[in-house]
CSV table of C-alpha atoms and ligand atoms in Angstrom, one decimal:
chain,number,residue,atom,x,y,z
A,72,UNK,CA,123.5,88.6,114.2
A,73,UNK,CA,123.8,92.0,116.0
A,74,UNK,CA,125.1,95.0,115.1
A,75,UNK,CA,128.5,94.8,117.5
A,76,UNK,CA,129.2,91.6,115.9
A,77,UNK,CA,128.9,92.5,112.2
A,78,UNK,CA,131.0,96.1,113.3
A,79,UNK,CA,133.4,94.2,114.8
A,80,UNK,CA,134.0,91.7,111.3
A,81,UNK,CA,135.0,94.6,109.1
A,82,UNK,CA,136.1,96.2,111.6
A,83,UNK,CA,138.6,93.7,111.7
A,84,UNK,CA,139.3,93.5,107.9
A,85,UNK,CA,140.5,97.6,108.6
A,86,UNK,CA,136.8,99.0,107.2
A,87,UNK,CA,135.9,102.1,109.4
A,88,UNK,CA,131.8,100.4,110.0
A,89,UNK,CA,130.7,104.2,111.4
A,90,UNK,CA,132.6,106.5,108.9
A,91,UNK,CA,131.4,104.6,105.9
A,92,UNK,CA,127.4,105.5,107.7
A,93,UNK,CA,128.4,109.0,107.9
A,94,UNK,CA,129.3,109.1,104.7
A,95,UNK,CA,127.0,107.8,102.9
A,96,UNK,CA,124.7,110.0,105.6
A,97,UNK,CA,126.5,113.1,103.6
A,98,UNK,CA,126.0,112.1,99.7
A,99,UNK,CA,123.3,113.8,97.6
A,100,UNK,CA,121.8,111.0,95.5
A,101,UNK,CA,118.6,112.8,92.7
A,102,UNK,CA,115.6,111.6,92.4
A,103,UNK,CA,113.6,111.4,89.7
A,104,UNK,CA,110.2,112.8,90.1
A,105,UNK,CA,109.1,110.6,86.8
A,106,UNK,CA,108.8,107.2,88.3
A,107,UNK,CA,104.9,108.0,90.0
A,108,UNK,CA,103.5,109.3,87.3
A,109,UNK,CA,105.4,107.4,83.8
A,110,UNK,CA,106.7,109.8,82.9
A,111,UNK,CA,104.4,112.4,82.2
A,112,UNK,CA,104.1,116.1,82.9
A,113,UNK,CA,101.7,118.3,83.7
A,114,UNK,CA,102.5,120.7,80.1
A,115,UNK,CA,100.8,118.3,77.3
A,116,UNK,CA,97.7,115.7,77.7
A,117,UNK,CA,98.7,113.0,79.2
A,118,UNK,CA,96.5,110.1,76.7
A,119,UNK,CA,99.1,110.6,74.0
A,120,UNK,CA,102.6,108.6,74.0
A,121,UNK,CA,105.3,109.5,75.7
A,122,UNK,CA,108.0,110.0,72.6
A,123,UNK,CA,112.0,110.0,72.1
A,124,UNK,CA,112.8,106.4,72.0
A,125,UNK,CA,111.2,106.2,76.0
A,126,UNK,CA,108.4,103.9,76.8
A,127,UNK,CA,106.7,103.0,80.1
A,128,UNK,CA,104.3,99.4,79.5
A,129,UNK,CA,102.0,98.8,82.3
A,130,UNK,CA,98.7,100.2,83.2
A,131,UNK,CA,98.9,99.5,87.9
A,132,UNK,CA,96.4,102.0,89.5
A,133,UNK,CA,97.7,105.0,91.2
A,134,UNK,CA,99.4,107.5,88.7
A,135,UNK,CA,99.6,110.3,90.4
A,136,UNK,CA,97.5,113.2,88.2
A,137,UNK,CA,98.7,116.8,88.8
A,138,UNK,CA,101.3,117.8,91.2
A,139,UNK,CA,99.3,117.4,94.2
A,140,UNK,CA,99.1,113.9,94.2
A,141,UNK,CA,102.5,113.4,92.6
A,142,UNK,CA,103.9,115.5,95.6
A,143,UNK,CA,102.5,113.2,98.2
A,144,UNK,CA,103.6,110.5,96.5
A,145,UNK,CA,107.5,112.2,96.4
A,146,UNK,CA,107.3,112.4,100.8
A,147,UNK,CA,105.6,109.0,100.8
A,148,UNK,CA,108.6,107.7,99.1
A,149,UNK,CA,110.7,109.9,100.4
A,150,UNK,CA,110.3,108.6,104.8
A,151,UNK,CA,111.4,104.8,103.8
A,152,UNK,CA,114.4,105.6,101.7
A,153,UNK,CA,117.4,106.9,104.3
A,154,UNK,CA,120.2,109.4,103.3
A,155,UNK,CA,120.3,112.5,101.8
A,156,UNK,CA,118.1,113.3,98.6
A,157,UNK,CA,117.2,115.8,96.5
A,158,UNK,CA,114.8,115.9,93.6
A,159,UNK,CA,115.4,115.6,89.6
A,160,UNK,CA,112.6,117.2,87.9
A,161,UNK,CA,111.9,117.6,84.3
A,162,UNK,CA,110.7,121.1,82.6
A,163,UNK,CA,107.1,119.4,82.2
A,164,UNK,CA,106.9,119.0,85.3
A,165,UNK,CA,106.8,122.8,85.6
A,166,UNK,CA,103.2,124.3,87.4
A,167,UNK,CA,100.8,126.5,86.1
A,168,UNK,CA,98.4,127.8,87.9
A,169,UNK,CA,96.0,130.7,87.7
A,170,UNK,CA,99.0,132.6,90.3
A,171,UNK,CA,101.1,132.9,87.8
A,172,UNK,CA,99.1,133.4,84.3
A,173,UNK,CA,98.8,129.8,83.0
A,174,UNK,CA,100.2,127.0,80.9
A,175,UNK,CA,102.4,129.0,78.6
A,176,UNK,CA,104.9,126.4,75.8
A,177,UNK,CA,107.9,125.1,76.6
A,178,UNK,CA,110.2,127.9,75.0
A,179,UNK,CA,108.4,130.1,77.4
A,180,UNK,CA,108.2,128.2,81.1
A,181,UNK,CA,110.1,130.6,83.7
A,182,UNK,CA,111.2,129.6,87.6
A,183,UNK,CA,107.7,131.4,88.8
A,184,UNK,CA,106.7,128.4,87.2
A,185,UNK,CA,108.4,126.2,89.7
A,186,UNK,CA,108.0,128.1,92.7
A,187,UNK,CA,106.2,125.2,94.3
A,188,UNK,CA,108.6,122.5,93.1
A,189,UNK,CA,111.2,124.9,95.8
A,190,UNK,CA,108.8,124.9,98.6
A,191,UNK,CA,108.7,121.2,98.4
A,192,UNK,CA,112.1,121.3,98.2
A,193,UNK,CA,112.5,123.5,101.3
A,194,UNK,CA,109.8,121.6,103.5
A,195,UNK,CA,111.8,118.7,102.7
A,196,UNK,CA,115.1,119.7,102.8
A,197,UNK,CA,116.1,118.8,99.0
A,198,UNK,CA,117.9,119.7,96.1
A,199,UNK,CA,117.0,120.3,93.2
A,200,UNK,CA,119.0,119.0,89.8
A,201,UNK,CA,116.8,119.7,86.5
A,202,UNK,CA,116.7,118.8,83.0
A,203,UNK,CA,115.4,120.7,79.6
A,204,UNK,CA,112.2,117.7,78.3
A,205,UNK,CA,113.4,117.4,74.8
A,206,UNK,CA,110.6,115.0,74.4
A,207,UNK,CA,106.8,113.9,73.7
A,208,UNK,CA,105.9,117.0,72.6
A,209,UNK,CA,103.7,118.7,69.7
A,210,UNK,CA,106.8,120.1,68.2
A,211,UNK,CA,109.3,117.5,68.2
A,212,UNK,CA,109.8,116.6,64.6
A,213,UNK,CA,110.6,114.4,65.6
A,214,UNK,CA,113.6,116.1,66.1
A,215,UNK,CA,114.5,118.9,68.1
A,216,UNK,CA,117.6,120.2,68.5
A,217,UNK,CA,119.6,118.5,65.8
A,218,UNK,CA,116.5,119.5,63.7
A,219,UNK,CA,116.9,120.6,60.0
A,220,UNK,CA,113.4,123.3,60.3
A,221,UNK,CA,115.4,126.0,61.6
A,222,UNK,CA,111.6,127.0,63.6
A,223,UNK,CA,111.8,123.4,65.0
A,224,UNK,CA,115.7,124.3,66.0
A,225,UNK,CA,115.3,127.5,68.1
A,226,UNK,CA,111.9,126.7,69.7
A,227,UNK,CA,114.2,123.8,71.4
A,228,UNK,CA,117.4,126.2,72.1
A,229,UNK,CA,114.9,128.8,74.1
A,230,UNK,CA,113.2,126.0,76.2
A,231,UNK,CA,117.1,125.3,77.2
A,232,UNK,CA,118.1,128.2,77.9
A,233,UNK,CA,114.8,128.9,80.1
A,234,UNK,CA,115.7,125.5,81.7
A,235,UNK,CA,119.0,127.6,82.8
A,236,UNK,CA,117.3,130.1,83.9
A,237,UNK,CA,115.3,127.9,86.1
A,238,UNK,CA,118.1,125.4,86.8
A,239,UNK,CA,120.1,129.2,88.2
A,240,UNK,CA,117.1,129.5,90.1
A,241,UNK,CA,116.5,126.6,91.6
A,242,UNK,CA,120.9,125.7,93.1
A,243,UNK,CA,120.4,129.9,94.2
A,244,UNK,CA,116.5,128.6,96.3
A,245,UNK,CA,117.8,125.4,97.9
A,246,UNK,CA,121.9,126.9,98.2
A,247,UNK,CA,122.6,123.8,96.1
A,248,UNK,CA,123.9,123.3,92.8
A,249,UNK,CA,121.8,122.4,90.6
A,250,UNK,CA,122.5,119.2,87.7
A,251,UNK,CA,121.4,121.1,84.5
A,252,UNK,CA,120.7,117.2,82.4
A,253,UNK,CA,120.0,117.6,77.9
A,254,UNK,CA,118.9,114.8,76.5
A,255,UNK,CA,117.4,114.4,73.4
A,256,UNK,CA,116.1,110.8,71.0
A,257,UNK,CA,117.0,112.3,68.4
A,258,UNK,CA,117.6,109.7,66.2
A,259,UNK,CA,116.2,108.0,63.2
A,260,UNK,CA,114.1,104.2,62.4
A,261,UNK,CA,116.0,103.1,60.0
A,262,UNK,CA,119.8,103.5,58.2
A,263,UNK,CA,119.8,107.8,57.4
A,264,UNK,CA,120.6,109.6,54.6
A,265,UNK,CA,123.0,112.2,56.9
A,266,UNK,CA,124.9,111.0,59.6
A,267,UNK,CA,126.7,114.8,60.0
A,268,UNK,CA,124.3,117.0,60.0
A,269,UNK,CA,122.3,116.6,62.5
A,270,UNK,CA,125.2,116.1,65.1
A,271,UNK,CA,126.8,119.4,63.6
A,272,UNK,CA,123.2,120.9,64.6
A,273,UNK,CA,123.0,119.4,67.6
A,274,UNK,CA,126.7,120.8,68.9
A,275,UNK,CA,125.8,124.1,67.5
A,276,UNK,CA,122.1,124.0,69.8
A,277,UNK,CA,123.8,122.8,73.0
A,278,UNK,CA,126.4,125.5,72.1
A,279,UNK,CA,123.3,127.9,71.9
A,280,UNK,CA,121.8,126.7,74.9
A,281,UNK,CA,124.5,127.2,76.5
A,282,UNK,CA,125.5,130.5,75.9
A,283,UNK,CA,123.4,132.0,78.4
A,284,UNK,CA,124.6,133.3,81.2
A,285,UNK,CA,125.1,131.3,84.5
A,286,UNK,CA,127.7,130.4,87.6
A,287,UNK,CA,129.3,126.9,86.9
A,288,UNK,CA,130.0,126.2,90.2
A,289,UNK,CA,125.9,126.7,90.6
A,290,UNK,CA,125.2,125.2,87.4
A,291,UNK,CA,125.6,121.6,86.6
A,292,UNK,CA,124.9,121.2,82.2
A,293,UNK,CA,125.3,117.8,81.6
A,294,UNK,CA,125.0,116.2,78.2
A,295,UNK,CA,123.9,112.7,78.0
A,296,UNK,CA,124.8,109.6,75.8
A,297,UNK,CA,122.3,107.1,73.8
A,298,UNK,CA,123.0,103.9,71.7
A,299,UNK,CA,119.5,103.8,70.7
A,300,UNK,CA,115.7,103.7,71.5
A,301,UNK,CA,112.2,102.4,70.9
A,302,UNK,CA,111.5,104.1,67.2
A,303,UNK,CA,114.8,104.9,66.9
A,304,UNK,CA,116.9,102.2,65.9
A,305,UNK,CA,119.3,102.6,63.4
A,306,UNK,CA,120.9,106.1,64.7
A,307,UNK,CA,121.3,108.3,67.7
A,308,UNK,CA,122.2,111.3,66.9
A,309,UNK,CA,123.9,112.2,71.0
A,310,UNK,CA,126.1,108.7,70.6
A,311,UNK,CA,128.4,108.0,73.0
A,312,UNK,CA,131.5,109.8,71.1
A,313,UNK,CA,129.5,112.6,70.9
A,314,UNK,CA,128.6,113.4,74.1
A,315,UNK,CA,131.6,112.5,75.5
A,316,UNK,CA,133.2,114.4,72.5
A,317,UNK,CA,131.4,117.9,73.9
A,318,UNK,CA,132.0,117.1,77.7
A,319,UNK,CA,135.7,117.1,76.4
A,320,UNK,CA,135.6,120.1,74.1
A,321,UNK,CA,134.0,122.4,77.2
A,322,UNK,CA,135.2,121.2,79.8
A,323,UNK,CA,135.1,124.8,81.4
A,324,UNK,CA,130.8,124.6,81.1
A,325,UNK,CA,129.3,121.1,80.9
A,326,UNK,CA,130.2,117.6,82.1
A,327,UNK,CA,129.2,114.9,80.2
A,328,UNK,CA,126.1,111.7,81.5
A,329,UNK,CA,126.6,108.1,81.4
A,330,UNK,CA,123.4,106.2,82.1
A,331,UNK,CA,124.0,102.8,82.3
A,332,UNK,CA,121.2,101.6,79.9
A,333,UNK,CA,122.5,103.1,77.3
A,334,UNK,CA,125.7,101.1,76.0
A,335,UNK,CA,125.6,98.1,73.6
A,336,UNK,CA,124.6,95.0,76.2
A,337,UNK,CA,128.8,94.1,77.4
A,338,UNK,CA,129.6,97.2,77.5
A,339,UNK,CA,130.4,98.1,81.6
A,340,UNK,CA,129.5,101.9,83.2
A,341,UNK,CA,131.1,100.3,86.8
A,342,UNK,CA,134.5,100.8,84.2
A,343,UNK,CA,133.9,104.2,82.2
A,344,UNK,CA,133.6,105.4,85.9
A,345,UNK,CA,137.5,105.5,85.9
A,346,UNK,CA,138.1,106.0,83.1
A,347,UNK,CA,136.0,109.4,82.9
A,348,UNK,CA,137.3,110.9,86.2
A,349,UNK,CA,141.6,110.4,85.0
A,350,UNK,CA,140.6,112.8,82.5
A,351,UNK,CA,137.3,115.3,83.7
A,352,UNK,CA,137.2,116.9,86.9
A,353,UNK,CA,134.0,115.8,87.4
A,354,UNK,CA,131.2,113.1,85.8
A,355,UNK,CA,127.3,112.8,86.1
A,356,UNK,CA,125.0,108.9,86.4
A,357,UNK,CA,122.3,108.6,85.7
A,358,UNK,CA,121.5,104.8,87.6
A,359,UNK,CA,118.9,102.8,85.9
A,360,UNK,CA,118.9,98.9,85.3
A,361,UNK,CA,118.9,98.2,81.0
A,362,UNK,CA,117.1,94.5,80.7
A,363,UNK,CA,116.4,93.2,76.3
A,364,UNK,CA,115.4,96.9,74.8
A,365,UNK,CA,113.9,98.3,77.8
A,366,UNK,CA,116.6,100.9,79.6
A,367,UNK,CA,114.8,101.9,82.3
A,368,UNK,CA,113.9,99.0,85.0
A,369,UNK,CA,113.9,99.7,88.7
A,370,UNK,CA,118.1,99.8,90.0
A,371,UNK,CA,118.5,95.8,91.9
A,372,UNK,CA,120.8,95.3,94.0
A,373,UNK,CA,122.5,93.5,90.9
A,374,UNK,CA,126.2,93.3,90.4
A,375,UNK,CA,126.4,95.8,87.9
A,376,UNK,CA,124.7,98.2,90.9
A,377,UNK,CA,126.9,97.1,93.1
A,378,UNK,CA,130.4,97.8,91.0
A,379,UNK,CA,129.6,101.4,90.1
A,380,UNK,CA,128.9,102.1,93.8
A,381,UNK,CA,132.0,100.4,94.9
A,382,UNK,CA,133.8,102.6,91.5
A,383,UNK,CA,131.8,105.9,92.4
A,384,UNK,CA,134.0,105.1,96.1
A,385,UNK,CA,136.5,104.2,95.0
A,386,UNK,CA,137.3,107.0,92.5
A,387,UNK,CA,136.6,109.4,95.3
A,388,UNK,CA,133.2,110.4,93.5
A,389,UNK,CA,130.8,110.5,96.5
A,390,UNK,CA,133.6,114.2,97.3
A,391,UNK,CA,132.0,116.1,94.7
A,392,UNK,CA,133.4,114.3,91.6
A,393,UNK,CA,130.6,112.0,90.6
A,394,UNK,CA,127.2,113.7,90.8
A,395,UNK,CA,124.4,110.6,91.2
A,396,UNK,CA,121.0,110.4,90.1
A,397,UNK,CA,118.7,107.7,89.4
A,398,UNK,CA,116.3,107.0,86.5
A,399,UNK,CA,113.8,104.5,85.9
A,400,UNK,CA,110.4,104.1,85.0
A,401,UNK,CA,108.0,101.2,86.1
A,402,UNK,CA,104.0,101.2,85.0
A,403,UNK,CA,103.4,97.7,85.7
A,404,UNK,CA,103.7,97.6,89.4
A,405,UNK,CA,103.5,100.1,92.5
A,406,UNK,CA,104.9,103.1,91.6
A,407,UNK,CA,105.9,104.0,95.2
A,408,UNK,CA,107.5,100.4,95.8
A,409,UNK,CA,109.7,100.9,92.3
A,410,UNK,CA,110.4,104.4,93.9
A,411,UNK,CA,111.3,102.9,96.4
A,412,UNK,CA,113.4,99.7,95.9
A,413,UNK,CA,115.8,101.8,93.5
A,414,UNK,CA,116.3,104.3,96.0
A,415,UNK,CA,117.1,101.9,98.7
A,416,UNK,CA,119.5,99.8,97.0
A,417,UNK,CA,121.4,102.2,95.4
A,418,UNK,CA,122.3,103.4,99.6
A,419,UNK,CA,122.5,99.7,100.0
A,420,UNK,CA,125.3,99.2,97.0
A,421,UNK,CA,126.6,102.6,97.9
A,422,UNK,CA,127.2,101.2,101.4
A,423,UNK,CA,128.9,98.3,100.5
A,424,UNK,CA,131.0,100.3,98.5
A,425,UNK,CA,131.6,102.4,101.6
A,426,UNK,CA,132.8,99.1,104.1
A,427,UNK,CA,134.4,97.0,101.8
A,428,UNK,CA,138.8,97.4,102.3
A,429,UNK,CA,139.8,99.5,99.0
A,430,UNK,CA,143.3,100.4,100.3
A,431,UNK,CA,144.5,96.4,100.9
A,432,UNK,CA,142.5,95.8,98.0
A,433,UNK,CA,144.7,97.8,96.6
A,434,UNK,CA,147.5,96.8,97.7
A,435,UNK,CA,147.1,93.5,96.9
A,436,UNK,CA,147.1,94.4,93.0
A,437,UNK,CA,149.9,96.3,92.6
A,438,UNK,CA,152.0,94.2,94.6
A,439,UNK,CA,150.7,90.8,92.0
A,440,UNK,CA,149.5,89.2,94.9
A,441,UNK,CA,145.8,88.3,92.9
A,442,UNK,CA,145.5,85.1,94.6
A,443,UNK,CA,144.6,87.3,97.7
A,444,UNK,CA,143.2,89.3,95.8
A,445,UNK,CA,140.4,86.8,94.6
A,446,UNK,CA,140.1,85.5,97.7
A,447,UNK,CA,139.3,88.1,100.2
A,448,UNK,CA,137.1,89.5,97.0
A,449,UNK,CA,134.1,86.8,97.8
A,450,UNK,CA,134.8,86.3,100.5
A,451,UNK,CA,133.4,89.7,101.8
A,452,UNK,CA,130.2,88.8,99.7
A,453,UNK,CA,129.0,86.8,103.1
A,454,UNK,CA,130.2,89.4,105.3
A,455,UNK,CA,127.0,90.4,107.3
A,456,UNK,CA,126.5,93.6,105.4
A,457,UNK,CA,122.4,92.8,106.3
A,458,UNK,CA,123.3,94.5,110.2
A,459,UNK,CA,124.7,97.6,109.1
A,460,UNK,CA,122.0,97.9,106.5
A,461,UNK,CA,119.6,97.7,109.3
A,462,UNK,CA,122.3,99.6,111.8
A,463,UNK,CA,122.2,102.8,109.3
A,464,UNK,CA,118.4,103.1,108.3
A,465,UNK,CA,117.6,103.2,112.4
A,466,UNK,CA,120.0,105.9,112.8
A,467,UNK,CA,117.9,107.5,109.4
A,468,UNK,CA,114.5,107.1,111.6
A,469,UNK,CA,113.4,104.9,108.4
A,470,UNK,CA,111.7,101.4,108.5
A,471,UNK,CA,114.1,98.5,107.9
A,472,UNK,CA,113.6,95.8,105.1
A,473,UNK,CA,111.2,93.7,106.1
A,474,UNK,CA,109.1,97.0,107.6
A,475,UNK,CA,108.1,99.5,105.3
A,476,UNK,CA,106.1,97.6,102.5
A,477,UNK,CA,102.6,97.4,104.6
A,478,UNK,CA,103.0,101.2,104.1
A,479,UNK,CA,103.0,101.4,100.6
A,480,UNK,CA,100.1,98.9,100.2
A,481,UNK,CA,98.2,100.3,103.3
A,482,UNK,CA,98.5,103.9,100.3
A,483,UNK,CA,97.7,102.4,98.0
A,484,UNK,CA,94.5,100.7,99.5
A,485,UNK,CA,93.7,103.4,101.1
A,486,UNK,CA,94.9,106.6,98.3
A,487,UNK,CA,95.8,105.5,94.4
A,488,UNK,CA,93.1,102.8,94.4
A,489,UNK,CA,90.6,105.8,95.0
A,490,UNK,CA,92.7,107.6,92.1
B,246,RNT,C1,116.0,108.5,78.5
B,246,RNT,C2,117.3,108.5,79.1
B,246,RNT,C3,116.5,110.6,79.7
B,246,RNT,C4,115.0,110.1,80.3
B,246,RNT,C5,114.9,111.0,80.9
B,246,RNT,C6,113.6,111.5,81.3
B,246,RNT,O1,116.5,106.8,77.3
B,246,RNT,O2,117.9,108.4,80.3
B,246,RNT,O3,117.6,110.6,80.7
B,246,RNT,O4,115.1,108.1,81.2
B,246,RNT,O5,114.5,112.3,80.9
B,247,ZN,ZN1,118.7,108.6,82.0
């Protein structure tokens, strides 16, 4: 079927296909830098395992080992993905060189350590989001912001404040807001003797970090919750109730972040989006795919990804209320293909959501016509979405499905396998 025929089918349902594509092209999606190097970063010994309850598994060849390799890989992925993009950086991706004085620890990092990333963003027209890195570091005892040890906590608070300053720098330089996400893996493997203490210390530590001055229209600190991690199965200081309560009590200076890999298996973030938007003007998301114990598999075009995107669109999230970021990492397959599949799937799910006759569906629900609602929702599933997607890729000058993987395989042969 041609694009014109597909368009006519959607238009018969009252969907403006041109408007849907135009809207999608204007919505920033933050792409995590950490898929390219298995969340290693450049500031600690890459042979040490990750900590904080996250893990990459697999040893596929070609991991990016330095900023140049990571940027080159990211560039290739960008050329294969449509839509407006930001890069999501972690503090551990600071770039130390002779010009900027060499390595410093995380409590001492400065904007100058991200100058090369700013240049990279400017070259590619990207905005940037940022994350303090409260894991995979000798100063995790293993706790960070919730540690009972004053010295440990101070170190990590100073890190958080440094990250606020870096986020302000990124926002100013790139002319768009920087979402700065606070996530720690702080927690315990087994039954704690004190559940309150770490949370009170965590709350006070975030208070201190957010006492660093920033313009809330430019820097958006987020608090990301988690249910459990590997090696921290029994207790997570930054639980859902903790993170949501913090954000609710401090609406003038931060927003909540939901990662859909961080909930019990039958809970769905799609349903939590409108719940939170009832109360919060803005929320942030990490889009990922939980499977068994892992919270970070590559995003597929599965039901929940589609449902999350539907809710983002229906709730007006694309007008700035929902900050969309991706968060997955797979070291067992070609990393650039993993990246690309997840980004393209997110774009597909958003486009599908934009091609949904949401006003008509809402009307059926409000009028109590649940039969019509079911029929309409089921029949939408076989609409010729692929033709609209192909058209969108073409307009964005991005290869269509079936036309990008060869480029990745060639890069694997020419570049990745030689690392
Ligand atoms: C971990 C959290 C967190 C990290 C990144 C690297 O479970 O989802 O967001 O994945 O900060
Ligand atoms: Zn996350």
